[in-house]
Amino acid sequence: MRGLSFRSLAFLFLIAFLVWSASFDTCNARRGRHWRHGRGSNSVSLSKKNNKGNSHRKGGHPNHHNGKPKPKPKPKAPSHNKSPPLAPAVPTKPVYDVPPPSHHSSVFNVKDFGAKGNGVSDDTKAFEAAWAAACKVEASIMMVPAESVFLVGPISFSGPYCQANIIFQLDGTVIAPTGSKDWGKGLLWWLDFTKLKGITIQGKGIIDGRGSVWWQDYPELSGKMPSIKPTALRFYGSFNVTVTGITIQNSPQCHLKFDNCIGVVVHDVSVSSPGDSPNTDGIHLQNSKDVLIHTSNLACGDDCVSIQTGCSNVYVHNVNCGPGHGITCVSNITVRDVMMHNTMNGVRIKTWQGGSGSVQGVLFSNIQVSEVQLPIVIDQFYCDKSTCKNQTSAVALSGITYERVKGTYTVKPVHFACSDSLPCVDVTLSVIELKPVQERYHMYDPYCWQAFGESTTPTHPPIACLQTGKPPSNRPQSSPDACF
């Protein structure tokens, strides 16, 4: 009995050991299978949820096991009707079919940095602080909220160490100070954006330069203002600049200026200042290329669009201009689908005596003028002073085309004043239909001096003063890529 009992006990102990070993392996197998299953299932679930636009479930892990191991788990992933796995692991970099929404941390509201927005308190430092924060975050938004008026002094929003693609969201109103002490001896700009990449200013807000104190003397308000007047909004040395939706009004001088910029888009912008406000260009371009301006209303006291030295590949279309001095162009320019009302000039090319370089490849197309003094102008004797010295050197002009220029004028339909030493050549006129506002009054006839080209269709009135062919002493143009 004892022997049998001992052998029986030994046999039972062996059976127990084998059973225990099998249970240990099974447990480990369940744990390993469940961990792998959870990792794989979570990746698939994340992709599906994000494809549907849903966010992750908030809170702790789902508790569908109730703390107990589930017997004999199936090796296949559960269907979408079953609960998610016990311990989902979120991938470090989930893949989205569409970009995720901007995080709140990338929006920098100027009011969060102390701006009052009451139109009286100086909010300059708050704007500086908000920009300093936004500058560090790529694709950030600097928010100027609606229904507030922010008094901001001269300020520079500058790079070059700022991150790219910053949005300046302007929905409120920004006003300039009117005290002479705020401007010192004079500054060239008020709001300045310098050396930035992918900068955008957008919104329904207003930039108000309150320029009347500069145009006239109001000693009771501010004392005598400096002789140097600032541009309201300037971009310098920047790439891929967009300005859209905003209104710029009553600038002391130019409203919107781009200097040394590449890749500029301006659309759905309004510029507004009195027709007699001095030197208040709407949009001023200098040393900039690849520029598109369209679908905007420009009313100012000087040129609606002024394109000056070093510009190329500029396209202007669907712009309403007036009051103002019209559109002044210089090189490699296309101006199309523009309406002008009550302006001094329509489409004008002006160069200074004594200049050098060339203007070529300029197209004015589908220009509608109404009560414009001089609809078509080339002036190589431009002078912005009371007297200018006559000089023989000049900028060479060639390849200027005017097509479908129609409407009414109040002084003279065409004025071509070209240089004796470098006459205008390859001037082309097509479908020109210009009538005086009042037929019964005698207006000036078209005027041409040293202008050569052709009319490809009959013009109204006839522009017989345009000489056909080329001048006898026509010389090669210098610096064909320059514009002045």
Short mmCIF file of C-alpha atoms in Angstrom, two decimals:
data_model
loop_
_atom_site.label_atom_id
_atom_site.label_comp_id
_atom_site.label_asym_id
_atom_site.label_seq_id
_atom_site.Cartn_x
_atom_site.Cartn_y
_atom_site.Cartn_z
CA MET A 1 0.00 0.00 0.00
CA ARG A 2 2.76 2.36 0.93
CA GLY A 3 4.62 1.60 -2.30
CA LEU A 4 1.47 1.94 -4.32
CA SER A 5 0.61 5.11 -2.52
CA PHE A 6 4.09 6.51 -3.11
CA ARG A 7 3.99 5.63 -6.82
CA SER A 8 0.49 7.01 -7.04
CA LEU A 9 1.54 10.23 -5.38
CA ALA A 10 4.55 10.53 -7.67
CA PHE A 11 2.37 9.97 -10.72
CA LEU A 12 -0.16 12.53 -9.51
CA PHE A 13 2.66 15.02 -8.84
CA LEU A 14 3.95 14.51 -12.41
CA ILE A 15 0.45 15.07 -13.82
CA ALA A 16 0.09 18.25 -11.74
CA PHE A 17 3.47 19.57 -12.93
CA LEU A 18 2.61 19.01 -16.61
CA VAL A 19 -0.76 20.70 -16.18
CA TRP A 20 0.88 23.66 -14.45
CA SER A 21 3.50 24.01 -17.23
CA ALA A 22 0.82 23.94 -19.93
CA SER A 23 -1.18 26.63 -18.10
CA PHE A 24 1.90 28.86 -17.81
CA ASP A 25 2.62 28.58 -21.56
CA THR A 26 -1.00 29.22 -22.44
CA CYS A 27 -1.08 32.31 -20.24
CA ASN A 28 2.08 33.65 -21.82
CA ALA A 29 0.74 32.90 -25.29
CA ARG A 30 -2.49 34.78 -24.48
CA ARG A 31 -0.56 37.77 -23.24
CA GLY A 32 1.69 37.90 -26.28
CA ARG A 33 -1.19 37.41 -28.73
CA HIS A 34 -3.32 40.02 -27.01
CA TRP A 35 -0.52 42.66 -27.01
CA ARG A 36 0.18 42.16 -30.69
CA HIS A 37 -3.51 42.22 -31.46
CA GLY A 38 -3.99 45.44 -29.55
CA ARG A 39 -1.16 47.24 -31.37
CA GLY A 40 -2.33 46.15 -34.79
CA SER A 41 -5.99 46.84 -34.14
CA ASN A 42 -5.30 50.34 -32.89
CA SER A 43 -3.43 51.32 -36.06
CA VAL A 44 -6.31 50.20 -38.27
CA SER A 45 -8.89 51.86 -36.06
CA LEU A 46 -7.04 55.19 -36.06
CA SER A 47 -6.87 55.26 -39.82
CA LYS A 48 -10.58 54.51 -40.19
CA LYS A 49 -11.63 57.03 -37.58
CA ASN A 50 -9.58 59.74 -39.16
CA ASN A 51 -10.87 58.82 -42.59
CA LYS A 52 -14.35 59.44 -41.26
CA GLY A 53 -13.30 62.67 -39.61
CA ASN A 54 -13.87 61.38 -36.06
CA SER A 55 -11.54 62.07 -33.16
CA HIS A 56 -10.16 59.61 -30.60
CA ARG A 57 -12.31 58.66 -27.67
CA LYS A 58 -11.46 60.73 -24.64
CA GLY A 59 -10.78 59.37 -21.15
CA GLY A 60 -9.01 56.16 -20.02
CA HIS A 61 -8.71 52.84 -21.76
CA PRO A 62 -11.97 50.99 -22.48
CA ASN A 63 -12.80 48.41 -19.78
CA HIS A 64 -14.47 45.70 -21.78
CA HIS A 65 -12.50 42.87 -20.07
CA ASN A 66 -13.52 44.00 -16.59
CA GLY A 67 -10.05 43.17 -15.30
CA LYS A 68 -10.35 39.42 -16.10
CA PRO A 69 -8.49 37.55 -18.83
CA LYS A 70 -10.79 36.46 -21.60
CA PRO A 71 -10.53 32.71 -22.25
CA LYS A 72 -9.38 31.46 -25.65
CA PRO A 73 -9.14 34.74 -27.56
CA LYS A 74 -9.60 34.48 -31.30
CA PRO A 75 -6.51 35.06 -33.38
CA LYS A 76 -8.35 37.32 -35.88
CA ALA A 77 -8.93 41.02 -35.31
CA PRO A 78 -12.39 41.80 -33.99
CA SER A 79 -14.99 43.20 -36.36
CA HIS A 80 -16.14 46.83 -36.13
CA ASN A 81 -19.14 45.74 -34.06
CA LYS A 82 -16.93 44.53 -31.22
CA SER A 83 -15.35 46.67 -28.55
CA PRO A 84 -11.79 47.99 -29.04
CA PRO A 85 -8.85 46.12 -27.50
CA LEU A 86 -7.85 46.48 -23.88
CA ALA A 87 -4.75 48.66 -24.20
CA PRO A 88 -4.67 50.63 -27.50
CA ALA A 89 -1.31 52.21 -28.29
CA VAL A 90 -1.50 55.59 -30.10
CA PRO A 91 1.04 55.84 -32.94
CA THR A 92 3.63 58.57 -32.59
CA LYS A 93 2.83 60.10 -36.02
CA PRO A 94 -0.66 59.17 -37.19
CA VAL A 95 -1.36 59.45 -40.90
CA TYR A 96 -4.26 61.73 -41.85
CA ASP A 97 -5.99 61.91 -45.21
CA VAL A 98 -6.50 65.65 -44.61
CA PRO A 99 -4.40 67.99 -42.47
CA PRO A 100 -5.50 68.09 -38.83
CA PRO A 101 -7.10 71.32 -37.60
CA SER A 102 -4.82 74.02 -36.19
CA HIS A 103 -4.15 73.70 -32.50
CA HIS A 104 -5.24 76.53 -30.25
CA SER A 105 -1.61 77.06 -29.30
CA SER A 106 -0.83 78.32 -32.83
CA VAL A 107 -3.29 81.25 -32.61
CA PHE A 108 -1.93 84.36 -30.90
CA ASN A 109 -4.63 86.90 -30.11
CA VAL A 110 -3.26 90.38 -29.42
CA LYS A 111 -5.75 90.77 -26.56
CA ASP A 112 -4.12 87.83 -24.81
CA PHE A 113 -0.93 89.87 -24.79
CA GLY A 114 -2.48 92.93 -23.20
CA ALA A 115 -4.04 94.84 -26.10
CA LYS A 116 -7.05 96.91 -24.97
CA GLY A 117 -8.62 97.57 -28.35
CA ASN A 118 -10.39 100.73 -27.17
CA GLY A 119 -8.84 103.09 -29.72
CA VAL A 120 -7.18 105.17 -26.97
CA SER A 121 -4.66 102.97 -25.17
CA ASP A 122 -1.37 102.34 -26.95
CA ASP A 123 -1.40 98.69 -28.03
CA THR A 124 1.99 98.70 -29.77
CA LYS A 125 3.77 96.57 -27.16
CA ALA A 126 0.96 94.00 -27.18
CA PHE A 127 1.28 93.67 -30.96
CA GLU A 128 5.04 93.28 -30.62
CA ALA A 129 4.63 90.54 -28.00
CA ALA A 130 2.02 88.67 -30.03
CA TRP A 131 4.24 88.79 -33.10
CA ALA A 132 7.27 87.56 -31.13
CA ALA A 133 5.26 84.51 -30.09
CA ALA A 134 3.74 83.86 -33.52
CA CYS A 135 7.14 84.27 -35.16
CA LYS A 136 8.40 81.09 -33.47
CA VAL A 137 5.61 78.82 -34.78
CA GLU A 138 5.28 77.76 -38.39
CA ALA A 139 1.87 78.50 -39.96
CA SER A 140 0.80 80.37 -36.84
CA ILE A 141 -1.97 82.98 -36.75
CA MET A 142 -1.62 86.42 -35.22
CA MET A 143 -5.19 87.45 -34.49
CA VAL A 144 -6.46 91.04 -34.47
CA PRO A 145 -10.07 90.45 -33.43
CA ALA A 146 -13.15 92.17 -34.81
CA GLU A 147 -15.19 94.86 -33.08
CA SER A 148 -12.09 96.46 -31.56
CA VAL A 149 -9.98 99.48 -32.48
CA PHE A 150 -6.25 99.20 -31.80
CA LEU A 151 -3.99 102.24 -31.57
CA VAL A 152 -0.59 101.08 -32.82
CA GLY A 153 2.54 103.17 -33.40
CA PRO A 154 5.29 102.48 -35.95
CA ILE A 155 6.13 98.79 -35.74
CA SER A 156 8.21 96.23 -37.63
CA PHE A 157 7.07 92.61 -37.98
CA SER A 158 10.39 91.26 -39.10
CA GLY A 159 12.32 88.11 -39.90
CA PRO A 160 14.51 86.62 -41.14
CA TYR A 161 14.41 84.08 -38.32
CA CYS A 162 10.63 83.83 -38.16
CA GLN A 163 9.00 80.60 -39.21
CA ALA A 164 7.26 80.41 -42.59
CA ASN A 165 3.61 80.80 -43.57
CA ILE A 166 2.47 83.09 -40.78
CA ILE A 167 -1.04 84.53 -41.12
CA PHE A 168 -1.80 88.03 -39.87
CA GLN A 169 -5.58 87.74 -39.39
CA LEU A 170 -6.92 91.29 -39.43
CA ASP A 171 -10.61 91.53 -38.54
CA GLY A 172 -10.51 94.59 -36.28
CA THR A 173 -9.37 98.15 -36.99
CA VAL A 174 -5.79 99.36 -36.55
CA ILE A 175 -5.30 103.13 -36.36
CA ALA A 176 -2.12 105.22 -36.50
CA PRO A 177 -1.17 107.81 -33.87
CA THR A 178 -1.68 111.44 -34.86
CA GLY A 179 0.85 113.04 -32.50
CA SER A 180 4.08 114.34 -33.98
CA LYS A 181 6.12 112.91 -31.09
CA ASP A 182 5.17 109.38 -32.17
CA TRP A 183 7.01 109.85 -35.47
CA GLY A 184 10.20 111.59 -34.37
CA LYS A 185 11.87 113.30 -37.31
CA GLY A 186 9.91 111.20 -39.75
CA LEU A 187 9.67 107.52 -40.78
CA LEU A 188 9.20 105.90 -44.17
CA TRP A 189 6.62 103.35 -43.01
CA TRP A 190 4.09 102.64 -40.29
CA LEU A 191 3.41 98.87 -40.42
CA ASP A 192 6.43 97.09 -41.83
CA PHE A 193 6.81 93.39 -42.71
CA THR A 194 10.43 92.51 -43.49
CA LYS A 195 12.29 89.40 -44.72
CA LEU A 196 9.47 86.89 -44.32
CA LYS A 197 8.48 83.75 -46.23
CA GLY A 198 4.87 82.93 -46.98
CA ILE A 199 3.41 85.87 -45.06
CA THR A 200 -0.34 86.48 -45.47
CA ILE A 201 -2.45 89.40 -44.32
CA GLN A 202 -6.13 88.60 -44.59
CA GLY A 203 -9.47 89.42 -43.07
CA LYS A 204 -12.23 92.02 -43.14
CA GLY A 205 -10.42 94.58 -41.01
CA ILE A 206 -9.22 98.12 -41.63
CA ILE A 207 -5.83 99.81 -41.55
CA ASP A 208 -6.44 103.52 -41.04
CA GLY A 209 -3.43 105.81 -41.40
CA ARG A 210 -5.44 108.90 -40.36
CA GLY A 211 -3.43 110.86 -42.91
CA SER A 212 -5.37 114.12 -42.79
CA VAL A 213 -3.00 115.40 -40.09
CA TRP A 214 -0.18 114.95 -42.59
CA TRP A 215 -1.95 116.49 -45.55
CA GLN A 216 -3.02 119.56 -43.60
CA ASP A 217 -1.77 121.30 -40.48
CA TYR A 218 -3.79 120.66 -37.33
CA PRO A 219 -1.65 122.29 -34.59
CA GLU A 220 -4.42 121.92 -32.06
CA LEU A 221 -4.32 118.14 -32.52
CA SER A 222 -0.74 117.15 -33.04
CA GLY A 223 1.62 120.01 -33.69
CA LYS A 224 3.58 120.09 -36.93
CA MET A 225 4.03 116.65 -38.45
CA PRO A 226 7.42 115.61 -39.91
CA SER A 227 8.05 116.34 -43.58
CA ILE A 228 8.75 112.65 -44.23
CA LYS A 229 5.46 110.84 -44.52
CA PRO A 230 5.10 107.10 -43.84
CA THR A 231 3.64 104.39 -46.05
CA ALA A 232 0.80 102.64 -44.23
CA LEU A 233 1.73 99.03 -45.01
CA ARG A 234 5.07 97.95 -46.47
CA PHE A 235 6.64 94.60 -47.35
CA TYR A 236 10.37 94.41 -47.89
CA GLY A 237 12.61 91.51 -48.96
CA SER A 238 9.85 88.93 -48.59
CA PHE A 239 8.81 85.84 -50.58
CA ASN A 240 5.29 84.61 -51.38
CA VAL A 241 3.34 87.53 -49.96
CA THR A 242 -0.48 87.59 -49.99
CA VAL A 243 -2.73 90.50 -49.04
CA THR A 244 -6.47 89.90 -49.32
CA GLY A 245 -9.80 91.13 -48.02
CA ILE A 246 -8.60 94.13 -45.99
CA THR A 247 -9.20 97.86 -46.39
CA ILE A 248 -6.37 100.40 -46.22
CA GLN A 249 -7.49 104.00 -45.92
CA ASN A 250 -6.17 107.51 -45.42
CA SER A 251 -2.48 106.68 -45.54
CA PRO A 252 -0.15 109.66 -45.06
CA GLN A 253 1.62 108.58 -48.27
CA CYS A 254 1.54 105.25 -50.18
CA HIS A 255 -1.09 102.83 -48.92
CA LEU A 256 0.52 99.50 -49.83
CA LYS A 257 4.14 99.09 -50.95
CA PHE A 258 6.22 96.09 -52.02
CA ASP A 259 9.99 96.50 -52.29
CA ASN A 260 12.42 93.69 -53.19
CA CYS A 261 9.68 91.07 -53.00
CA ILE A 262 9.20 87.93 -55.10
CA GLY A 263 5.83 86.25 -55.57
CA VAL A 264 3.18 88.80 -54.57
CA VAL A 265 -0.60 88.33 -54.75
CA VAL A 266 -3.02 91.14 -53.92
CA HIS A 267 -6.75 90.60 -54.38
CA ASP A 268 -10.09 91.76 -53.00
CA VAL A 269 -8.40 94.72 -51.36
CA SER A 270 -9.89 98.20 -50.98
CA VAL A 271 -7.84 101.39 -50.85
CA SER A 272 -9.57 104.64 -49.96
CA SER A 273 -8.34 108.20 -49.54
CA PRO A 274 -9.49 111.58 -50.92
CA GLY A 275 -8.68 112.39 -54.54
CA ASP A 276 -6.72 115.46 -53.46
CA SER A 277 -4.58 113.70 -50.86
CA PRO A 278 -0.96 114.18 -52.01
CA ASN A 279 1.26 111.27 -53.12
CA THR A 280 -1.08 108.62 -51.74
CA ASP A 281 -0.43 105.84 -54.28
CA GLY A 282 -2.75 102.86 -53.91
CA ILE A 283 -0.24 100.06 -54.60
CA HIS A 284 3.43 100.84 -55.20
CA LEU A 285 5.86 98.26 -56.60
CA GLN A 286 9.62 98.59 -56.65
CA ASN A 287 12.35 96.02 -57.35
CA SER A 288 9.72 93.26 -57.24
CA LYS A 289 8.79 90.49 -59.65
CA ASP A 290 6.10 87.87 -60.21
CA VAL A 291 3.28 90.09 -59.00
CA LEU A 292 -0.47 89.54 -59.46
CA ILE A 293 -2.99 92.25 -58.55
CA HIS A 294 -6.66 91.67 -59.23
CA THR A 295 -10.26 92.18 -58.14
CA SER A 296 -9.61 95.28 -56.05
CA ASN A 297 -10.96 98.82 -55.64
CA LEU A 298 -8.32 101.54 -55.53
CA ALA A 299 -9.34 105.15 -54.82
CA CYS A 300 -6.56 107.51 -53.85
CA GLY A 301 -4.85 110.83 -54.53
CA ASP A 302 -2.07 109.54 -56.78
CA ASP A 303 -1.41 106.48 -58.96
CA CYS A 304 -3.78 103.60 -58.29
CA VAL A 305 -0.95 101.23 -59.20
CA SER A 306 2.60 102.51 -59.54
CA ILE A 307 5.22 100.11 -60.90
CA GLN A 308 8.75 101.44 -60.72
CA THR A 309 12.42 100.56 -60.86
CA GLY A 310 13.46 96.89 -61.09
CA CYS A 311 10.02 95.33 -61.65
CA SER A 312 9.14 92.45 -63.98
CA ASN A 313 6.36 89.94 -64.59
CA VAL A 314 3.56 92.07 -63.21
CA TYR A 315 -0.05 91.27 -64.07
CA VAL A 316 -2.88 93.62 -63.11
CA HIS A 317 -6.50 92.84 -63.97
CA ASN A 318 -10.08 93.45 -62.83
CA VAL A 319 -9.19 96.57 -60.87
CA ASN A 320 -11.43 99.59 -60.32
CA CYS A 321 -9.33 102.74 -60.22
CA GLY A 322 -10.49 106.22 -59.22
CA PRO A 323 -10.17 108.82 -58.09
CA GLY A 324 -6.44 108.98 -58.62
CA HIS A 325 -3.79 109.41 -61.30
CA GLY A 326 -4.38 106.10 -63.05
CA ILE A 327 -1.95 103.22 -63.49
CA THR A 328 1.72 103.99 -64.06
CA CYS A 329 3.81 101.22 -65.58
CA VAL A 330 7.41 100.77 -66.59
CA SER A 331 8.45 97.28 -67.76
CA ASN A 332 7.30 93.72 -68.56
CA ILE A 333 3.77 94.55 -67.48
CA THR A 334 0.29 93.34 -68.35
CA VAL A 335 -2.66 95.48 -67.30
CA ARG A 336 -6.00 93.99 -68.26
CA ASP A 337 -9.72 94.39 -67.48
CA VAL A 338 -9.47 97.65 -65.55
CA MET A 339 -12.13 100.31 -64.99
CA MET A 340 -11.09 103.92 -64.30
CA HIS A 341 -13.41 106.72 -63.27
CA ASN A 342 -12.62 110.40 -62.76
CA THR A 343 -8.85 109.92 -62.73
CA MET A 344 -6.17 112.30 -63.97
CA ASN A 345 -4.51 109.66 -66.16
CA GLY A 346 -5.66 106.34 -67.50
CA VAL A 347 -2.75 104.07 -68.38
CA ARG A 348 0.54 105.93 -68.21
CA ILE A 349 4.21 105.22 -68.74
CA LYS A 350 6.46 107.89 -67.26
CA THR A 351 10.23 108.17 -67.16
CA TRP A 352 12.57 110.85 -65.88
CA GLN A 353 14.92 112.78 -68.12
CA GLY A 354 18.51 111.69 -67.70
CA GLY A 355 17.48 108.11 -66.93
CA SER A 356 18.92 104.93 -68.41
CA GLY A 357 17.77 101.39 -69.18
CA SER A 358 14.63 100.42 -71.03
CA VAL A 359 10.90 99.84 -70.89
CA GLN A 360 9.58 97.06 -73.09
CA GLY A 361 6.90 94.43 -73.37
CA VAL A 362 3.99 96.36 -71.86
CA LEU A 363 0.36 95.45 -72.67
CA PHE A 364 -2.73 97.46 -71.75
CA SER A 365 -5.85 95.51 -72.67
CA ASN A 366 -9.59 96.00 -72.17
CA ILE A 367 -9.34 99.31 -70.31
CA GLN A 368 -12.62 101.14 -69.64
CA VAL A 369 -12.29 104.85 -68.82
CA SER A 370 -14.95 107.28 -67.65
CA GLU A 371 -14.35 111.04 -67.37
CA VAL A 372 -10.58 110.55 -67.39
CA GLN A 373 -8.45 113.57 -68.29
CA LEU A 374 -5.74 111.72 -70.27
CA PRO A 375 -6.63 108.07 -70.98
CA ILE A 376 -3.38 107.07 -72.79
CA VAL A 377 -0.05 108.64 -71.79
CA ILE A 378 3.65 108.15 -72.48
CA ASP A 379 5.78 110.83 -70.85
CA GLN A 380 9.57 110.70 -71.13
CA PHE A 381 9.85 114.20 -69.70
CA TYR A 382 8.25 113.43 -66.34
CA CYS A 383 9.06 115.93 -63.62
CA ASP A 384 7.59 115.93 -60.12
CA LYS A 385 9.11 119.30 -59.24
CA SER A 386 8.27 122.84 -60.25
CA THR A 387 11.24 122.93 -62.66
CA CYS A 388 13.45 120.22 -64.12
CA LYS A 389 16.59 120.53 -66.20
CA ASN A 390 16.40 119.29 -69.80
CA GLN A 391 18.68 116.32 -70.42
CA THR A 392 19.45 114.34 -73.56
CA SER A 393 19.81 110.84 -72.04
CA ALA A 394 16.60 108.92 -71.57
CA VAL A 395 15.04 105.53 -70.93
CA ALA A 396 14.40 103.59 -74.16
CA LEU A 397 10.75 102.62 -74.74
CA SER A 398 9.61 99.86 -77.11
CA GLY A 399 6.96 97.22 -77.54
CA ILE A 400 4.05 99.14 -75.96
CA THR A 401 0.60 97.84 -76.92
CA TYR A 402 -2.79 99.42 -76.26
CA GLU A 403 -5.82 97.35 -77.19
CA ARG A 404 -9.54 97.83 -76.52
CA VAL A 405 -9.21 101.11 -74.64
CA LYS A 406 -12.68 102.65 -74.59
CA GLY A 407 -14.66 105.36 -72.81
CA THR A 408 -14.75 109.12 -72.27
CA TYR A 409 -12.11 111.77 -71.62
CA THR A 410 -12.17 115.35 -70.40
CA VAL A 411 -8.93 116.87 -71.79
CA LYS A 412 -7.03 114.83 -74.41
CA PRO A 413 -7.42 111.21 -75.62
CA VAL A 414 -3.73 110.41 -76.28
CA HIS A 415 -0.49 112.06 -75.17
CA PHE A 416 2.79 110.59 -76.46
CA ALA A 417 5.79 112.76 -75.44
CA CYS A 418 8.93 110.82 -76.32
CA SER A 419 12.62 111.65 -76.24
CA ASP A 420 14.50 113.16 -79.18
CA SER A 421 17.55 111.02 -78.45
CA LEU A 422 15.59 107.77 -77.83
CA PRO A 423 12.17 107.93 -79.48
CA CYS A 424 9.37 105.52 -78.57
CA VAL A 425 9.26 102.59 -81.02
CA ASP A 426 6.88 99.68 -81.69
CA VAL A 427 3.87 101.42 -80.22
CA THR A 428 0.75 99.49 -81.28
CA LEU A 429 -2.84 100.75 -81.13
CA SER A 430 -5.85 98.49 -81.62
CA VAL A 431 -9.57 99.18 -81.09
CA ILE A 432 -9.17 102.58 -79.45
CA GLU A 433 -12.56 104.26 -78.95
CA LEU A 434 -12.35 107.45 -76.91
CA LYS A 435 -14.95 110.19 -76.92
CA PRO A 436 -15.09 113.55 -75.13
CA VAL A 437 -17.48 113.73 -72.23
CA GLN A 438 -19.29 116.62 -73.89
CA GLU A 439 -19.19 116.60 -77.66
CA ARG A 440 -20.07 120.27 -77.98
CA TYR A 441 -16.87 121.39 -76.24
CA HIS A 442 -13.62 121.43 -78.15
CA MET A 443 -11.06 119.12 -76.61
CA TYR A 444 -7.40 118.77 -77.37
CA ASP A 445 -6.45 116.54 -80.28
CA PRO A 446 -4.16 113.54 -79.83
CA TYR A 447 -0.55 114.62 -79.32
CA CYS A 448 2.55 112.73 -80.44
CA TRP A 449 6.23 113.64 -80.33
CA GLN A 450 8.87 111.19 -81.56
CA ALA A 451 6.44 108.26 -81.29
CA PHE A 452 6.69 105.45 -83.86
CA GLY A 453 4.48 102.43 -84.40
CA GLU A 454 1.20 101.46 -86.04
CA SER A 455 -2.56 101.37 -85.66
CA THR A 456 -3.80 97.88 -86.55
CA THR A 457 -7.45 99.03 -86.63
CA PRO A 458 -9.16 102.39 -87.17
CA THR A 459 -9.12 104.50 -84.00
CA HIS A 460 -11.57 107.03 -82.67
CA PRO A 461 -10.48 109.73 -82.78
CA PRO A 462 -7.91 109.15 -85.55
CA ILE A 463 -4.38 109.20 -84.14
CA ALA A 464 -2.59 110.37 -87.24
CA CYS A 465 0.33 111.79 -85.29
CA LEU A 466 1.73 108.31 -84.60
CA GLN A 467 4.50 107.83 -87.15
CA THR A 468 4.76 104.51 -88.94
CA GLY A 469 7.92 102.45 -89.05
CA LYS A 470 11.03 103.24 -87.03
CA PRO A 471 13.00 106.45 -86.52
CA PRO A 472 16.00 106.93 -88.83
CA SER A 473 18.50 107.01 -85.97
CA ASN A 474 16.94 104.27 -83.83
CA ARG A 475 19.64 102.88 -81.51
CA PRO A 476 19.83 99.52 -79.71
CA GLN A 477 18.29 99.55 -76.30
CA SER A 478 20.45 99.25 -73.22
CA SER A 479 19.82 97.06 -70.18
CA PRO A 480 16.80 95.20 -71.61
CA ASP A 481 15.97 93.63 -68.26
CA ALA A 482 15.88 96.87 -66.30
CA CYS A 483 12.83 98.98 -65.69
CA PHE A 484 12.80 102.52 -64.38
#
